[in-house]
């Protein structure tokens, strides 16, 4: 399924390595995603853990493990590679986060995303 492209962040507002969450839409089921800067690249994922579907973060924009080497789900400790989204530790080993198409133009980060988590199917 192809979703509209939206500007979700300014590149300068995301540390490297680092991440920034975004929401699209209103109501009970806004779409939740996050953008990752890692190793000179920008990636985007749905903010839904491959284990039980919880958002990975509790604190705003806090997605990285303390060592800043992996993305960490705060619910049950699953760890994901920041570029591929593959789980390399924890309860959903081998599963992966859902990646979103993203690109950077004029220092702006654009992501293809729906307006509701329900649109993911
Ligand atoms: S929901 Fe992420 S580890 Fe369980």
mmCIF file of C-alpha atoms and ligand atoms in Angstrom:
data_model
loop_
_atom_site.group_PDB
_atom_site.id
_atom_site.type_symbol
_atom_site.label_atom_id
_atom_site.label_comp_id
_atom_site.label_asym_id
_atom_site.label_seq_id
_atom_site.Cartn_x
_atom_site.Cartn_y
_atom_site.Cartn_z
ATOM 1 C CA UNK A 1 0.000 0.000 0.000
ATOM 2 C CA UNK A 2 1.327 3.458 -0.860
ATOM 3 C CA UNK A 3 0.799 6.310 1.563
ATOM 4 C CA UNK A 4 1.129 10.073 1.055
ATOM 5 C CA UNK A 5 4.502 11.614 1.676
ATOM 6 C CA UNK A 6 4.655 13.954 4.669
ATOM 7 C CA UNK A 7 7.337 16.096 6.214
ATOM 8 C CA UNK A 8 7.820 14.752 9.740
ATOM 9 C CA UNK A 9 11.028 16.386 11.010
ATOM 10 C CA UNK A 10 13.964 18.626 10.307
ATOM 11 C CA UNK A 11 17.221 16.742 9.999
ATOM 12 C CA UNK A 12 18.964 19.207 12.328
ATOM 13 C CA UNK A 13 16.538 18.301 15.126
ATOM 14 C CA UNK A 14 17.724 14.674 15.218
ATOM 15 C CA UNK A 15 21.066 13.788 16.763
ATOM 16 C CA UNK A 16 23.246 11.116 15.182
ATOM 17 C CA UNK A 17 22.899 8.515 16.457
ATOM 18 C CA UNK A 18 19.451 9.469 17.578
ATOM 19 C CA UNK A 19 15.748 9.298 16.822
ATOM 20 C CA UNK A 20 12.629 11.419 16.767
ATOM 21 C CA UNK A 21 9.046 10.300 16.963
ATOM 22 C CA UNK A 22 6.149 11.696 14.968
ATOM 23 C CA UNK A 23 2.400 11.333 14.798
ATOM 24 C CA UNK A 24 0.035 11.783 11.894
ATOM 25 C CA UNK A 25 -3.714 12.204 12.300
ATOM 26 C CA UNK A 26 -5.977 12.757 15.273
ATOM 27 C CA UNK A 27 -8.288 10.723 17.483
ATOM 28 C CA UNK A 28 -7.701 7.446 19.303
ATOM 29 C CA UNK A 29 -5.517 5.843 16.642
ATOM 30 C CA UNK A 30 -3.146 8.447 15.217
ATOM 31 C CA UNK A 31 -0.339 6.967 13.200
ATOM 32 C CA UNK A 32 2.850 6.720 15.254
ATOM 33 C CA UNK A 33 6.272 6.467 13.680
ATOM 34 C CA UNK A 34 9.853 7.465 14.320
ATOM 35 C CA UNK A 35 12.859 8.560 12.330
ATOM 36 C CA UNK A 36 16.368 7.263 13.056
ATOM 37 C CA UNK A 37 19.704 8.819 12.169
ATOM 38 C CA UNK A 38 22.379 6.176 12.063
ATOM 39 C CA UNK A 39 25.697 5.848 10.311
ATOM 40 C CA UNK A 40 25.076 8.721 7.907
ATOM 41 C CA UNK A 41 21.660 7.434 6.862
ATOM 42 C CA UNK A 42 18.071 8.200 7.793
ATOM 43 C CA UNK A 43 15.534 5.431 8.403
ATOM 44 C CA UNK A 44 11.896 5.447 9.478
ATOM 45 C CA UNK A 45 9.783 2.812 11.194
ATOM 46 C CA UNK A 46 6.278 2.327 12.518
ATOM 47 C CA UNK A 47 6.398 2.847 16.280
ATOM 48 C CA UNK A 48 5.033 -0.608 17.028
ATOM 49 C CA UNK A 49 7.223 -3.321 18.487
ATOM 50 C CA UNK A 50 7.506 -6.604 16.595
ATOM 51 C CA UNK A 51 6.855 -8.437 19.882
ATOM 52 C CA UNK A 52 3.491 -7.234 21.215
ATOM 53 C CA UNK A 53 2.828 -4.091 19.215
ATOM 54 C CA UNK A 54 3.547 -1.596 21.977
ATOM 55 C CA UNK A 55 5.218 1.712 21.129
ATOM 56 C CA UNK A 56 8.942 1.217 21.637
ATOM 57 C CA UNK A 57 9.437 4.333 23.725
ATOM 58 C CA UNK A 58 7.904 5.758 26.875
ATOM 59 C CA UNK A 59 9.963 8.937 27.094
ATOM 60 C CA UNK A 60 9.782 11.318 24.120
ATOM 61 C CA UNK A 61 12.259 10.486 21.347
ATOM 62 C CA UNK A 62 14.068 7.890 23.488
ATOM 63 C CA UNK A 63 14.528 4.863 21.233
ATOM 64 C CA UNK A 64 18.190 3.988 21.603
ATOM 65 C CA UNK A 65 19.731 1.695 24.187
ATOM 66 C CA UNK A 66 22.068 3.417 26.670
ATOM 67 C CA UNK A 67 25.055 2.340 24.561
ATOM 68 C CA UNK A 68 23.468 4.000 21.507
ATOM 69 C CA UNK A 69 24.091 0.924 19.394
ATOM 70 C CA UNK A 70 20.584 -0.568 19.177
ATOM 71 C CA UNK A 71 16.959 0.499 19.330
ATOM 72 C CA UNK A 72 15.359 -0.676 22.555
ATOM 73 C CA UNK A 73 11.712 -1.460 23.296
ATOM 74 C CA UNK A 74 10.991 -0.386 26.844
ATOM 75 C CA UNK A 75 8.130 -2.869 27.337
ATOM 76 C CA UNK A 76 10.025 -6.169 27.398
ATOM 77 C CA UNK A 77 13.522 -5.278 26.247
ATOM 78 C CA UNK A 78 13.578 -6.269 22.567
ATOM 79 C CA UNK A 79 16.591 -4.808 20.737
ATOM 80 C CA UNK A 80 16.601 -3.868 17.052
ATOM 81 C CA UNK A 81 19.252 -2.874 14.560
ATOM 82 C CA UNK A 82 18.838 0.857 13.836
ATOM 83 C CA UNK A 83 19.190 0.468 10.072
ATOM 84 C CA UNK A 84 17.349 -2.762 9.267
ATOM 85 C CA UNK A 85 14.896 -2.875 12.189
ATOM 86 C CA UNK A 86 15.706 -6.563 12.709
ATOM 87 C CA UNK A 87 15.352 -7.822 16.274
ATOM 88 C CA UNK A 88 18.700 -9.098 17.539
ATOM 89 C CA UNK A 89 17.823 -9.592 21.201
ATOM 90 C CA UNK A 90 14.807 -10.161 23.406
ATOM 91 C CA UNK A 91 11.462 -11.902 22.948
ATOM 92 C CA UNK A 92 10.974 -11.440 19.177
ATOM 93 C CA UNK A 93 14.422 -12.395 17.899
ATOM 94 C CA UNK A 94 14.556 -12.374 14.097
ATOM 95 C CA UNK A 95 11.337 -10.375 13.644
ATOM 96 C CA UNK A 96 11.591 -6.836 12.355
ATOM 97 C CA UNK A 97 10.073 -3.409 12.747
ATOM 98 C CA UNK A 98 7.926 -2.185 9.856
ATOM 99 C CA UNK A 99 10.022 0.181 7.758
ATOM 100 C CA UNK A 100 8.592 3.291 6.112
ATOM 101 C CA UNK A 101 9.889 4.895 2.945
ATOM 102 C CA UNK A 102 11.750 8.074 3.801
ATOM 103 C CA UNK A 103 14.041 10.607 2.197
ATOM 104 C CA UNK A 104 15.759 13.886 3.016
ATOM 105 C CA UNK A 105 15.494 16.978 0.863
ATOM 106 C CA UNK A 106 16.646 20.478 1.820
ATOM 107 C CA UNK A 107 17.309 19.253 5.384
ATOM 108 C CA UNK A 108 13.697 18.134 5.732
ATOM 109 C CA UNK A 109 12.783 14.515 6.465
ATOM 110 C CA UNK A 110 9.870 13.137 4.459
ATOM 111 C CA UNK A 111 8.121 9.845 5.239
ATOM 112 C CA UNK A 112 5.320 7.980 3.489
ATOM 113 C CA UNK A 113 2.760 7.355 6.239
ATOM 114 C CA UNK A 114 -0.990 6.954 6.756
ATOM 115 C CA UNK A 115 -3.124 8.996 9.167
ATOM 116 C CA UNK A 116 -4.077 6.094 11.426
ATOM 117 C CA UNK A 117 -2.506 2.896 12.764
ATOM 118 C CA UNK A 118 -5.672 1.168 11.464
ATOM 119 C CA UNK A 119 -4.618 1.927 7.894
ATOM 120 C CA UNK A 120 -1.633 -0.397 8.171
ATOM 121 C CA UNK A 121 -3.849 -3.436 7.638
HETATM 122 S S1 LIG B 1 6.307 -5.073 23.141
HETATM 123 FE FE1 LIG B 1 8.410 -4.644 22.677
HETATM 124 S S2 LIG B 1 9.510 -6.199 23.710
HETATM 125 FE FE2 LIG B 1 7.448 -6.643 24.144
#
